[in-house]
Coordinates of C-alpha atoms in Angstrom, one line a residue:
M20 CA 171.9 77.4 85.3
N21 CA 169.1 76.4 87.7
S22 CA 167.4 72.8 87.6
A23 CA 164.5 74.0 86.0
A24 CA 166.6 75.6 83.0
V25 CA 168.5 72.3 82.7
I26 CA 165.2 70.3 82.6
A27 CA 163.9 72.6 79.8
E28 CA 166.8 71.8 77.7
R29 CA 165.9 68.0 77.5
L30 CA 163.0 66.3 78.2
D31 CA 162.5 62.7 79.6
G32 CA 159.5 60.6 79.8
L33 CA 158.4 61.6 83.1
R34 CA 158.5 65.3 82.1
I35 CA 156.6 64.5 78.9
N36 CA 153.9 62.6 80.8
R37 CA 153.2 65.5 83.3
A38 CA 153.5 68.0 80.3
L39 CA 150.8 66.0 78.2
K40 CA 148.6 65.5 81.4
A41 CA 148.6 69.5 81.9
G42 CA 147.6 70.0 78.3
I43 CA 144.9 67.3 78.3
A44 CA 143.6 69.1 81.6
R45 CA 143.2 72.4 79.5
L46 CA 141.7 70.7 76.6
L47 CA 139.0 68.9 78.8
S48 CA 138.2 72.3 80.4
R49 CA 137.2 73.6 76.9
Q50 CA 135.4 70.6 75.8
E51 CA 131.8 72.1 75.9
H52 CA 133.2 75.4 73.9
L53 CA 134.6 73.2 71.2
N54 CA 131.4 71.5 70.8
K55 CA 129.5 75.0 70.6
I56 CA 131.8 76.3 67.7
N57 CA 131.9 72.9 65.7
V58 CA 130.4 73.5 62.4
F59 CA 133.0 71.7 59.9
P60 CA 132.8 69.5 58.3
V61 CA 129.3 69.0 59.7
P62 CA 127.7 71.2 62.4
D63 CA 126.9 68.5 64.6
G64 CA 128.5 69.8 67.8
D65 CA 130.6 67.0 68.9
T66 CA 134.3 67.7 68.1
G67 CA 134.7 68.7 71.7
T68 CA 133.5 65.3 72.8
N69 CA 135.5 63.2 70.3
L70 CA 138.7 65.1 71.2
A71 CA 138.2 64.6 75.0
L72 CA 137.5 61.0 74.4
T73 CA 140.5 60.6 72.6
M74 CA 142.7 62.4 75.0
R75 CA 141.3 60.5 77.9
A76 CA 142.3 57.3 76.3
V77 CA 145.9 58.7 76.3
L78 CA 145.4 60.0 80.1
G79 CA 144.6 56.6 80.8
S80 CA 147.8 55.4 79.5
L81 CA 150.0 58.0 81.1
Q82 CA 148.5 57.4 84.6
K83 CA 149.1 53.5 84.6
A84 CA 152.9 53.3 84.3
P85 CA 154.9 56.5 84.1
D86 CA 158.4 55.6 82.3
D87 CA 161.3 58.0 82.2
H88 CA 162.1 57.1 78.8
A89 CA 160.8 59.5 76.3
G90 CA 160.5 57.4 73.4
K91 CA 158.6 54.6 74.8
T92 CA 156.4 57.1 76.6
L93 CA 155.3 58.8 73.2
T94 CA 154.9 55.2 71.7
R95 CA 152.4 54.5 74.5
V96 CA 150.8 58.0 73.9
A97 CA 150.6 57.1 70.1
D98 CA 148.9 53.6 70.6
A99 CA 146.7 55.1 73.4
A100 CA 145.5 57.7 71.0
L101 CA 145.0 55.5 68.1
D102 CA 142.7 53.0 70.1
G103 CA 140.8 55.9 71.7
A104 CA 140.7 58.1 68.7
R105 CA 137.0 59.3 67.8
G106 CA 135.9 61.8 65.1
N107 CA 137.9 63.5 62.5
S108 CA 140.1 65.6 64.7
G109 CA 140.6 62.7 67.1
A110 CA 141.7 60.5 64.3
I111 CA 144.2 63.3 62.8
L112 CA 145.3 64.0 66.4
A113 CA 146.0 60.3 66.8
Q114 CA 148.0 60.1 63.5
F115 CA 150.0 63.2 64.6
F116 CA 151.3 61.4 67.8
L117 CA 151.8 58.2 65.8
G118 CA 154.5 60.1 63.6
L119 CA 155.8 61.8 66.7
G120 CA 156.3 58.4 68.3
D121 CA 157.7 56.7 65.0
R122 CA 160.4 59.4 65.0
L123 CA 161.4 59.7 68.7
G124 CA 160.5 56.3 70.0
H125 CA 164.3 54.9 70.3
L126 CA 165.5 58.0 72.5
G127 CA 165.5 58.0 76.2
H128 CA 165.5 61.9 76.2
V129 CA 164.4 64.3 73.7
G130 CA 166.2 67.8 73.1
P131 CA 165.0 70.6 70.8
D132 CA 166.5 69.2 67.6
E133 CA 164.8 65.9 67.8
F134 CA 161.6 67.2 69.1
A135 CA 161.5 69.5 66.1
E136 CA 162.1 66.6 63.7
G137 CA 159.4 64.8 65.6
V138 CA 156.7 67.2 65.3
R139 CA 157.4 67.9 61.6
G140 CA 157.2 63.8 61.0
G141 CA 154.1 64.1 63.2
A142 CA 152.4 66.6 60.8
D143 CA 153.5 64.7 57.6
Y144 CA 151.7 61.5 59.0
A145 CA 148.8 63.5 59.8
R146 CA 148.6 65.1 56.3
D147 CA 149.2 61.7 54.8
S148 CA 146.3 60.1 56.8
L149 CA 143.6 62.3 54.7
S150 CA 142.4 61.6 51.4
E151 CA 141.2 65.1 50.8
P152 CA 143.2 67.3 53.2
R153 CA 141.6 70.8 53.7
E154 CA 143.2 74.0 54.8
G155 CA 141.6 76.0 57.6
T156 CA 141.4 72.9 59.9
I157 CA 143.5 71.1 62.6
L158 CA 145.9 69.9 59.9
T159 CA 146.6 73.7 58.9
V160 CA 147.4 74.7 62.5
L161 CA 149.3 71.5 63.2
T162 CA 151.7 72.2 60.1
D163 CA 152.0 75.7 61.0
F164 CA 153.0 74.7 64.7
A165 CA 155.5 72.2 63.3
H166 CA 157.3 74.5 60.8
E167 CA 157.6 77.3 63.3
V168 CA 159.0 74.8 66.1
H169 CA 161.5 73.6 63.4
A170 CA 162.4 77.2 62.4
V171 CA 163.0 78.4 66.2
Q172 CA 165.3 75.2 66.7
R173 CA 167.3 76.0 63.5
E174 CA 167.8 79.6 65.2
G175 CA 169.8 77.7 67.9
V176 CA 167.0 78.1 70.7
R177 CA 167.9 75.3 73.2
D178 CA 165.2 75.9 75.9
F179 CA 162.0 73.9 75.5
A180 CA 159.7 76.8 77.2
A181 CA 160.9 79.4 74.6
L182 CA 160.5 77.1 71.7
L183 CA 157.0 76.0 72.6
R184 CA 156.0 79.5 73.2
R185 CA 157.3 80.4 69.7
G186 CA 155.3 77.5 68.4
V187 CA 151.9 78.3 70.4
T188 CA 152.1 81.9 69.3
V189 CA 152.2 80.9 65.4
A190 CA 149.6 78.3 66.2
R191 CA 147.3 80.8 67.7
A192 CA 147.6 83.3 64.6
S193 CA 147.1 80.1 62.5
L194 CA 143.8 79.2 64.2
E195 CA 142.5 82.8 64.0
R196 CA 143.0 82.6 60.2
T197 CA 141.0 79.6 59.9
T198 CA 137.8 81.9 60.2
F199 CA 138.5 83.0 56.8
Q200 CA 139.8 79.8 55.1
L201 CA 136.5 77.9 55.1
E202 CA 133.1 79.3 54.1
A203 CA 131.2 77.4 56.8
L204 CA 133.6 78.9 59.6
R205 CA 133.5 82.5 57.9
K206 CA 129.5 82.2 58.0
A207 CA 129.5 81.2 61.6
N208 CA 132.2 83.6 62.9
V209 CA 134.2 80.8 64.6
V210 CA 137.5 79.1 64.3
D211 CA 137.9 75.6 63.6
A212 CA 137.0 73.5 66.6
G213 CA 139.5 70.8 66.2
A214 CA 142.3 73.2 65.6
Q215 CA 141.6 75.1 68.8
G216 CA 141.6 71.8 70.7
F217 CA 145.1 71.2 69.3
V218 CA 146.2 74.6 70.2
E219 CA 144.5 74.2 73.8
L220 CA 146.7 70.9 74.2
I221 CA 149.7 72.5 73.4
E222 CA 149.3 75.6 75.4
G223 CA 148.6 73.6 78.4
M224 CA 152.0 71.7 77.9
T225 CA 153.9 74.8 77.1
D226 CA 152.7 76.5 80.4
Y227 CA 153.7 73.4 82.6
I228 CA 157.1 73.1 81.0
A229 CA 157.4 76.9 81.4
S230 CA 156.7 76.7 84.9
G231 CA 159.5 74.6 85.9
S232 CA 157.2 72.7 88.0
E233 CA 158.0 68.7 88.6
D234 CA 154.6 68.0 90.3
D235 CA 152.0 65.5 88.8
P236 CA 149.4 68.0 87.6
A237 CA 145.8 67.3 88.6
V238 CA 143.4 66.7 85.8
A239 CA 139.9 67.8 86.7
V240 CA 137.0 69.5 84.7
P241 CA 136.3 72.8 86.2
E242 CA 132.8 74.4 86.8
L243 CA 131.6 76.4 83.9
A244 CA 130.9 80.0 84.1
E245 CA 127.5 81.3 83.4
S246 CA 128.6 82.6 80.3
E247 CA 129.9 79.4 79.1
L248 CA 126.7 77.6 80.2
A249 CA 124.9 80.3 78.0
E250 CA 127.1 79.8 74.9
T251 CA 124.9 79.0 71.9
T252 CA 125.9 76.6 69.2
A253 CA 127.4 78.0 66.3
G254 CA 126.3 77.4 62.6
E255 CA 122.8 76.1 61.3
T256 CA 121.4 72.7 60.6
E257 CA 121.7 71.4 57.1
D258 CA 120.8 68.6 54.9
L259 CA 123.9 66.1 54.8
A260 CA 125.1 64.5 51.9
H261 CA 126.3 61.7 54.3
R262 CA 124.4 60.8 57.4
Y263 CA 126.7 58.6 59.5
C264 CA 130.0 59.3 61.1
T265 CA 131.5 55.9 60.8
E266 CA 134.7 54.4 62.5
C267 CA 136.2 51.0 62.9
V268 CA 139.7 49.5 63.4
V269 CA 141.4 47.1 61.1
M270 CA 144.1 44.8 62.2
A271 CA 146.4 42.4 60.0
E272 CA 149.8 41.4 59.7
R273 CA 150.3 44.1 57.3
V274 CA 147.5 46.6 56.5
D275 CA 147.5 47.8 52.8
R276 CA 146.7 51.6 53.8
R277 CA 146.8 52.9 50.2
H278 CA 144.4 50.4 48.9
L279 CA 142.1 50.8 51.8
R280 CA 141.8 54.2 51.3
E281 CA 141.1 54.1 47.4
Q282 CA 138.1 51.6 48.0
L283 CA 136.9 53.8 51.0
S284 CA 137.1 57.0 49.3
T285 CA 134.4 56.0 46.8
L286 CA 131.8 55.6 49.7
G287 CA 131.6 58.8 51.4
S288 CA 133.5 62.0 52.6
S289 CA 136.1 63.1 55.4
L290 CA 138.0 59.9 55.3
V291 CA 140.8 59.5 57.5
V292 CA 142.9 56.3 57.7
A293 CA 145.1 56.6 60.6
G294 CA 147.7 54.1 61.8
L295 CA 150.9 52.3 60.8
H296 CA 151.5 48.8 59.3
N297 CA 149.4 46.5 61.6
K298 CA 146.6 48.5 63.0
V299 CA 144.5 51.2 61.4
R300 CA 141.6 53.4 62.5
V301 CA 139.1 54.4 59.7
H302 CA 137.1 57.2 59.9
I303 CA 134.5 58.3 57.1
H304 CA 131.3 60.0 56.7
V305 CA 128.6 57.6 54.6
N306 CA 124.9 56.8 54.4
D307 CA 125.8 53.1 54.6
P308 CA 128.1 52.1 57.5
A309 CA 127.5 48.2 56.7
E310 CA 129.4 48.9 53.4
V311 CA 132.4 50.5 55.2
F312 CA 132.7 47.6 57.4
R313 CA 132.5 45.0 54.5
V314 CA 135.4 46.7 52.7
A315 CA 137.5 46.9 55.9
A316 CA 137.0 43.1 56.5
C317 CA 138.5 42.5 53.1
F318 CA 141.8 44.3 54.6
G319 CA 141.9 42.4 58.2
T320 CA 140.0 41.8 61.2
V321 CA 137.5 44.6 61.9
S322 CA 136.7 45.7 65.4
G323 CA 135.5 48.8 67.4
E324 CA 132.6 49.5 64.6
K325 CA 130.6 52.6 65.3
A326 CA 128.1 54.7 63.4
D327 CA 127.0 57.9 64.6
D328 CA 123.6 59.6 63.1
M329 CA 125.2 63.2 62.5
Q330 CA 121.6 64.4 61.2
R331 CA 120.2 63.7 64.6
Q332 CA 123.5 64.9 66.5
Q333 CA 123.1 68.5 64.8
H334 CA 119.4 68.5 65.3
S335 CA 120.2 67.9 69.1
A336 CA 123.0 70.4 68.9
H337 CA 120.7 73.1 67.9
A338 CA 117.5 72.1 69.8
A339 CA 116.4 75.6 71.1
G340 CA 114.3 75.6 74.3
R341 CA 114.5 72.3 75.4
K342 CA 116.4 71.2 78.8
V343 CA 116.2 67.5 78.6
A344 CA 117.7 65.0 76.0
I345 CA 116.5 61.4 75.7
V346 CA 118.6 58.4 74.9
T347 CA 117.8 54.8 74.4
D348 CA 119.3 51.7 73.0
S349 CA 118.2 49.9 69.6
A350 CA 116.4 47.3 71.6
A351 CA 113.6 49.8 71.6
D352 CA 111.3 49.7 68.6
I353 CA 110.2 52.9 67.3
P354 CA 108.6 54.4 64.2
D355 CA 111.5 56.1 62.3
D356 CA 109.4 59.5 62.0
E357 CA 108.6 59.5 65.8
L358 CA 112.6 59.0 66.2
D359 CA 113.1 62.2 64.1
R360 CA 109.9 64.3 65.4
L361 CA 111.0 63.4 69.2
D362 CA 114.7 63.8 68.5
I363 CA 115.4 60.6 70.3
S364 CA 119.2 59.5 70.3
M365 CA 119.8 55.6 69.7
V366 CA 122.9 53.6 70.7
P367 CA 123.1 50.5 68.7
I368 CA 123.4 47.1 70.3
R369 CA 125.4 44.2 68.6
V370 CA 124.4 41.5 66.5
Q371 CA 126.4 38.6 66.0
F372 CA 125.8 35.7 63.4
G373 CA 128.6 33.4 63.8
D374 CA 131.9 35.3 63.1
R375 CA 130.2 38.2 61.5
S376 CA 129.0 41.3 63.7
Y377 CA 126.6 44.0 63.0
L378 CA 125.5 47.3 64.5
D379 CA 121.9 46.8 65.1
K380 CA 119.6 49.1 62.8
V381 CA 122.6 50.7 61.4
G382 CA 124.6 47.9 59.9
I383 CA 121.6 45.6 59.4
T384 CA 118.1 46.4 59.1
A385 CA 115.0 44.5 60.7
E386 CA 114.2 42.9 57.1
E387 CA 117.7 41.9 56.8
F388 CA 117.9 40.5 60.1
F389 CA 114.9 38.1 59.8
A390 CA 116.2 37.0 56.5
E391 CA 119.5 35.9 57.8
I392 CA 118.0 34.2 60.9
A393 CA 115.9 32.1 58.5
R394 CA 118.9 31.2 56.2
N395 CA 121.8 31.1 58.5
P396 CA 122.3 27.9 60.8
A397 CA 124.2 30.0 63.4
H398 CA 121.5 31.5 65.7
P399 CA 122.0 35.1 66.5
K400 CA 123.4 36.5 69.5
T401 CA 122.9 39.9 70.9
S402 CA 125.4 41.9 73.4
Q403 CA 125.0 45.1 75.0
P404 CA 126.8 48.3 73.6
P405 CA 130.0 48.9 75.4
P406 CA 129.8 51.7 78.1
G407 CA 132.1 53.8 75.9
D408 CA 129.0 53.7 73.2
F409 CA 126.9 55.2 75.8
R410 CA 129.6 57.4 77.2
R411 CA 130.2 59.3 73.6
Q412 CA 126.6 59.9 73.2
F413 CA 126.1 61.1 77.0
E414 CA 129.0 63.4 76.7
F415 CA 128.0 64.9 73.5
L416 CA 124.4 65.7 74.7
A417 CA 125.3 66.7 78.2
T418 CA 127.1 69.5 76.5
H419 CA 123.9 70.8 74.8
F420 CA 121.2 70.1 77.6
E421 CA 120.9 70.6 81.0
S422 CA 120.1 66.8 81.6
V423 CA 120.1 63.5 79.7
V424 CA 117.8 60.9 80.4
S425 CA 118.6 57.2 79.0
V426 CA 115.4 54.7 78.8
N427 CA 117.1 51.1 78.5
L428 CA 116.3 47.6 77.8
S429 CA 115.2 45.7 81.1
R430 CA 118.2 44.8 83.3
R431 CA 116.6 41.4 84.0
V432 CA 117.2 40.3 80.2
S433 CA 120.5 42.3 79.3
G434 CA 123.5 44.2 80.6
T435 CA 122.7 47.3 78.6
C436 CA 121.0 49.3 81.4
G437 CA 124.1 48.5 83.6
A438 CA 126.4 49.6 80.8
A439 CA 124.6 52.9 80.4
E440 CA 124.8 53.4 84.2
A441 CA 128.4 53.0 84.1
A442 CA 128.9 55.3 81.5
A443 CA 126.7 57.9 82.9
A444 CA 128.9 57.8 86.2
R445 CA 131.7 58.9 84.1
V446 CA 130.3 61.9 82.2
S447 CA 132.3 65.0 83.0
T448 CA 130.1 67.7 81.1
H449 CA 127.8 69.9 82.9
G450 CA 124.7 67.8 82.1
K451 CA 123.5 65.2 84.5
V452 CA 122.8 61.7 83.1
T453 CA 119.9 59.7 84.5
V454 CA 119.4 55.9 83.4
I455 CA 115.9 54.5 83.7
D456 CA 115.2 50.8 83.4
S457 CA 112.1 50.5 81.1
L458 CA 111.4 47.0 82.5
N459 CA 110.5 46.2 79.1
A460 CA 111.9 45.5 75.6
S461 CA 111.1 46.0 71.9
L462 CA 107.8 48.0 71.3
G463 CA 107.1 48.5 75.0
Q464 CA 110.5 50.0 75.8
G465 CA 109.9 52.3 72.5
L466 CA 106.6 53.5 73.9
V467 CA 108.3 54.3 77.3
A468 CA 111.2 56.4 75.5
M469 CA 108.6 58.1 73.3
Y470 CA 106.7 59.4 76.5
A471 CA 110.0 60.4 77.9
A472 CA 110.7 62.5 74.8
E473 CA 107.1 63.7 74.4
C474 CA 107.9 65.4 78.3
A475 CA 111.0 66.5 77.4
L476 CA 109.5 68.4 74.3
A477 CA 106.6 69.7 76.5
G478 CA 109.3 71.5 78.3
Y479 CA 109.5 69.3 81.5
D480 CA 112.7 69.8 83.4
A481 CA 114.5 66.6 84.3
A482 CA 113.0 65.8 87.5
R483 CA 109.5 66.0 86.0
V484 CA 110.8 63.9 82.7
I485 CA 112.1 61.3 85.1
E486 CA 109.1 61.3 87.6
A487 CA 106.8 61.0 84.5
T488 CA 108.7 58.2 83.0
R489 CA 109.1 56.2 85.7
A490 CA 105.3 56.7 86.2
I491 CA 104.5 55.3 82.8
V492 CA 106.8 52.2 83.1
P493 CA 104.0 50.0 84.9
K494 CA 101.4 51.1 82.5
T495 CA 103.2 49.8 79.5
R496 CA 103.0 46.0 78.4
T497 CA 104.5 44.1 75.6
F498 CA 103.5 40.7 74.1
G499 CA 104.8 38.5 71.4
L500 CA 103.4 35.7 69.4
V501 CA 106.5 33.9 67.8
G502 CA 106.7 32.5 64.3
S503 CA 107.9 29.2 65.5
L504 CA 108.8 28.0 69.0
E505 CA 112.3 26.8 67.7
Y506 CA 113.7 30.3 67.6
A507 CA 112.3 30.7 71.3
V508 CA 114.3 27.6 72.4
R509 CA 117.3 28.7 70.4
G510 CA 117.3 32.2 72.0
G511 CA 116.8 30.9 75.5
R512 CA 113.3 32.1 76.3
V513 CA 111.6 29.0 76.2
P514 CA 113.2 25.7 77.4
R515 CA 113.4 22.6 74.9
W516 CA 110.9 20.6 77.0
V517 CA 108.3 23.5 76.9
K518 CA 108.5 23.4 73.0
N519 CA 108.0 19.6 73.2
T520 CA 105.1 19.6 75.5
A521 CA 103.6 22.5 73.5
D522 CA 104.0 20.6 70.4
R523 CA 102.3 17.4 71.4
L524 CA 99.6 19.3 73.2
R525 CA 99.2 21.7 70.2
L526 CA 99.7 24.7 72.3
M527 CA 101.5 28.1 71.6
P528 CA 103.0 30.1 74.4
V529 CA 103.0 33.9 74.4
L530 CA 106.0 35.8 75.1
H531 CA 105.9 38.9 77.3
A532 CA 107.6 41.3 79.6
T533 CA 106.8 40.5 83.1
R534 CA 106.1 43.5 85.6
D535 CA 109.6 42.8 87.0
G536 CA 111.3 43.1 83.9
R537 CA 111.7 39.7 82.6
V538 CA 110.9 38.1 79.1
T539 CA 109.3 34.9 79.2
A540 CA 106.3 33.0 78.4
G541 CA 103.3 34.6 79.7
G542 CA 100.3 32.7 78.5
V543 CA 99.1 30.2 75.9
L544 CA 97.1 29.8 73.1
F545 CA 95.2 26.6 72.6
G546 CA 95.3 25.0 69.2
R547 CA 97.8 25.9 66.2
E548 CA 95.0 27.2 63.8
R549 CA 94.1 30.9 63.6
L550 CA 96.8 32.2 65.8
K551 CA 96.6 35.6 64.9
E552 CA 93.0 35.7 65.9
K553 CA 93.3 34.0 69.2
F554 CA 96.4 36.4 69.9
A555 CA 94.2 39.4 69.3
R556 CA 91.6 38.2 71.7
F557 CA 94.3 37.2 74.1
V558 CA 95.6 41.1 73.9
R559 CA 92.1 42.6 73.9
R560 CA 91.3 41.0 77.3
R561 CA 94.3 42.8 78.8
I562 CA 93.1 46.3 77.6
R563 CA 90.6 48.1 79.6
G564 CA 87.6 49.8 77.9
D565 CA 87.5 53.2 80.1
V566 CA 91.4 53.9 79.6
P567 CA 92.9 55.7 76.4
Y568 CA 95.6 53.9 75.0
R569 CA 98.4 54.1 72.4
L570 CA 99.4 50.8 70.9
L571 CA 102.1 49.6 68.5
V572 CA 102.4 46.4 66.5
G573 CA 105.5 45.0 65.3
H574 CA 105.8 42.2 62.4
A575 CA 108.9 40.2 61.5
N576 CA 108.8 40.2 57.8
C577 CA 104.9 39.6 58.0
E578 CA 103.3 42.9 57.3
T579 CA 100.1 41.8 56.2
D580 CA 99.5 39.6 59.4
G581 CA 100.9 42.7 61.4
Q582 CA 98.2 45.0 59.5
W583 CA 95.4 42.8 60.5
L584 CA 96.4 42.7 63.6
L585 CA 96.5 46.3 63.9
D586 CA 93.1 46.8 62.5
A587 CA 91.7 44.0 64.9
L588 CA 93.1 45.8 68.1
A589 CA 91.3 49.2 66.8
A590 CA 89.0 50.6 69.3
D591 CA 87.6 54.1 70.3
N592 CA 89.9 54.0 73.4
V593 CA 93.1 53.4 71.3
V594 CA 94.1 56.9 70.6
Y595 CA 97.2 56.3 68.6
R596 CA 98.3 53.1 66.6
R597 CA 101.2 52.3 64.4
L598 CA 102.5 49.0 62.7
L599 CA 106.5 48.7 62.1
P600 CA 109.0 46.1 61.7
C601 CA 110.2 44.7 65.0
G602 CA 113.6 44.6 65.8
T603 CA 116.0 42.1 67.6
A604 CA 115.0 42.3 71.2
F605 CA 111.9 40.2 70.5
G606 CA 113.1 39.2 67.2
V607 CA 115.9 36.9 68.2
H608 CA 113.6 34.7 70.2
G609 CA 110.6 34.7 67.7
G610 CA 112.1 34.3 64.3
P611 CA 110.3 35.4 61.0
G612 CA 106.6 35.5 61.4
L613 CA 106.7 36.9 64.8
L614 CA 104.1 39.6 66.0
V615 CA 104.4 41.8 68.9
V616 CA 102.0 44.1 70.4
A617 CA 102.7 46.8 73.0
F618 CA 100.0 49.3 74.6
Q619 CA 100.4 52.0 77.2
E620 CA 97.7 53.7 79.4
Y621 CA 98.3 57.1 77.8
E622 CA 97.6 60.8 78.9
P623 CA 99.6 63.2 76.7
P624 CA 102.1 65.2 78.8
R625 CA 100.6 68.9 79.4

């Protein structure tokens, strides 16, 4: 018997490590195709991205410290998959690996008998994680694969390559049947995207083991063929019963998974509760992500909150004709209808009141934020989105567009721009990502992002969008009149001595975004009476009469004052003006009663 045959009869940790890397490489090579055929449970085109991010977390674990102990390797894989799981299919796949690791974690080497029991346990774990299992999905194909492996093992087959080939053959046939098991797949004439991702993974592993190689496989994403680049997205947009794909991790000494699942099941659909005793990952589609996080907090410490807007994702996935996608972060204040019209994707920053964390504009509205800042003695802190949040958005959009342009909060006031750049450098799909510093915040950042999106909607290619957006940045200015200087002091934008001096002299500083992107005091109003009238005059002096402008006014729970200011700034050369609630970027420094004005020298993209 040759050495390759001996190795194929039992797998140690190093062999499993290399086989998984080969499987991951194959799955990553199909990421964009999986996005294009994703129509169930929602046609939002992100299954390939979610599976790729899940398995890249596994890959990172495999590359850190290879171990020849099979069980320890599988346990580490399971932990990494759970931590990195994204989306419905990613959570189910993570639960499969948890079952596999739980059954085989004590074994230094794995033979066909143990492997068959392990994959059957993994399939059972995956099914148990779902509140409403649906056939015709990754769950069906995973179960059919496990049953066939178990049947082949009972026949006495000892060679892993033969065992896995039989399992893959059945999995492929099961995958093809998914087209006819779910109406959404039948109408689009595609197989289930998550199920195909699983098949790609195990087929890559099988090919590696069958080759008898002991080399460490390279994991690289190949260039796409023209036919793959031209592949259209399957399915059609639809009105969704639940808008947000919501996820979080819950940790406790012992998480009551059954009661957690029962309470969450009333909130939405597509619920997956994956994990074991002390850590679980929740995935659910809902309209109110904040309620998911509130319920989860009753069962342990909540972390890793995220909520993706599936309605906007499916619009982006089916945006025919556009070459460039626009992303911003939630420090930008943009009217909701313009976000929809211009199809701007938004990555939420984090807002922290004491030990309570929120996703900006998803887990807490502007009205709720200013009510909380007035009530809560703990002054809020904002923090940049982790690079992973940007990367998930970039990976998804770069599948469906030639380029992605991200317009972000000024790097002089936040690390958000840096987080976006770090994520952009790691995107591995065909679309290129460019990050632009808006040198602005709040409404000004919103105007810059809107202009970039208008250029994209006008059909500009990436180079023209980037050039035009950078050109509009110095033509966009933002000013804020705080409701109370106390909030500006707490927020760190105004020193305490400045407030004390201003109070004695009855002065009111005006916050503004400087030309180099700092947010600081940039002017002063004399006297504390009729402040909004003085602020209106302050702004008008900075608007030229011979240039067309568009203008946004934001208010912090003071809509009447905001409307007065908007009307006061109306002029013949103001070609667009809107009132909207302002968010956290200025709000954390201005507090309730804050008024913000942004204006932009404006010529519509041709």
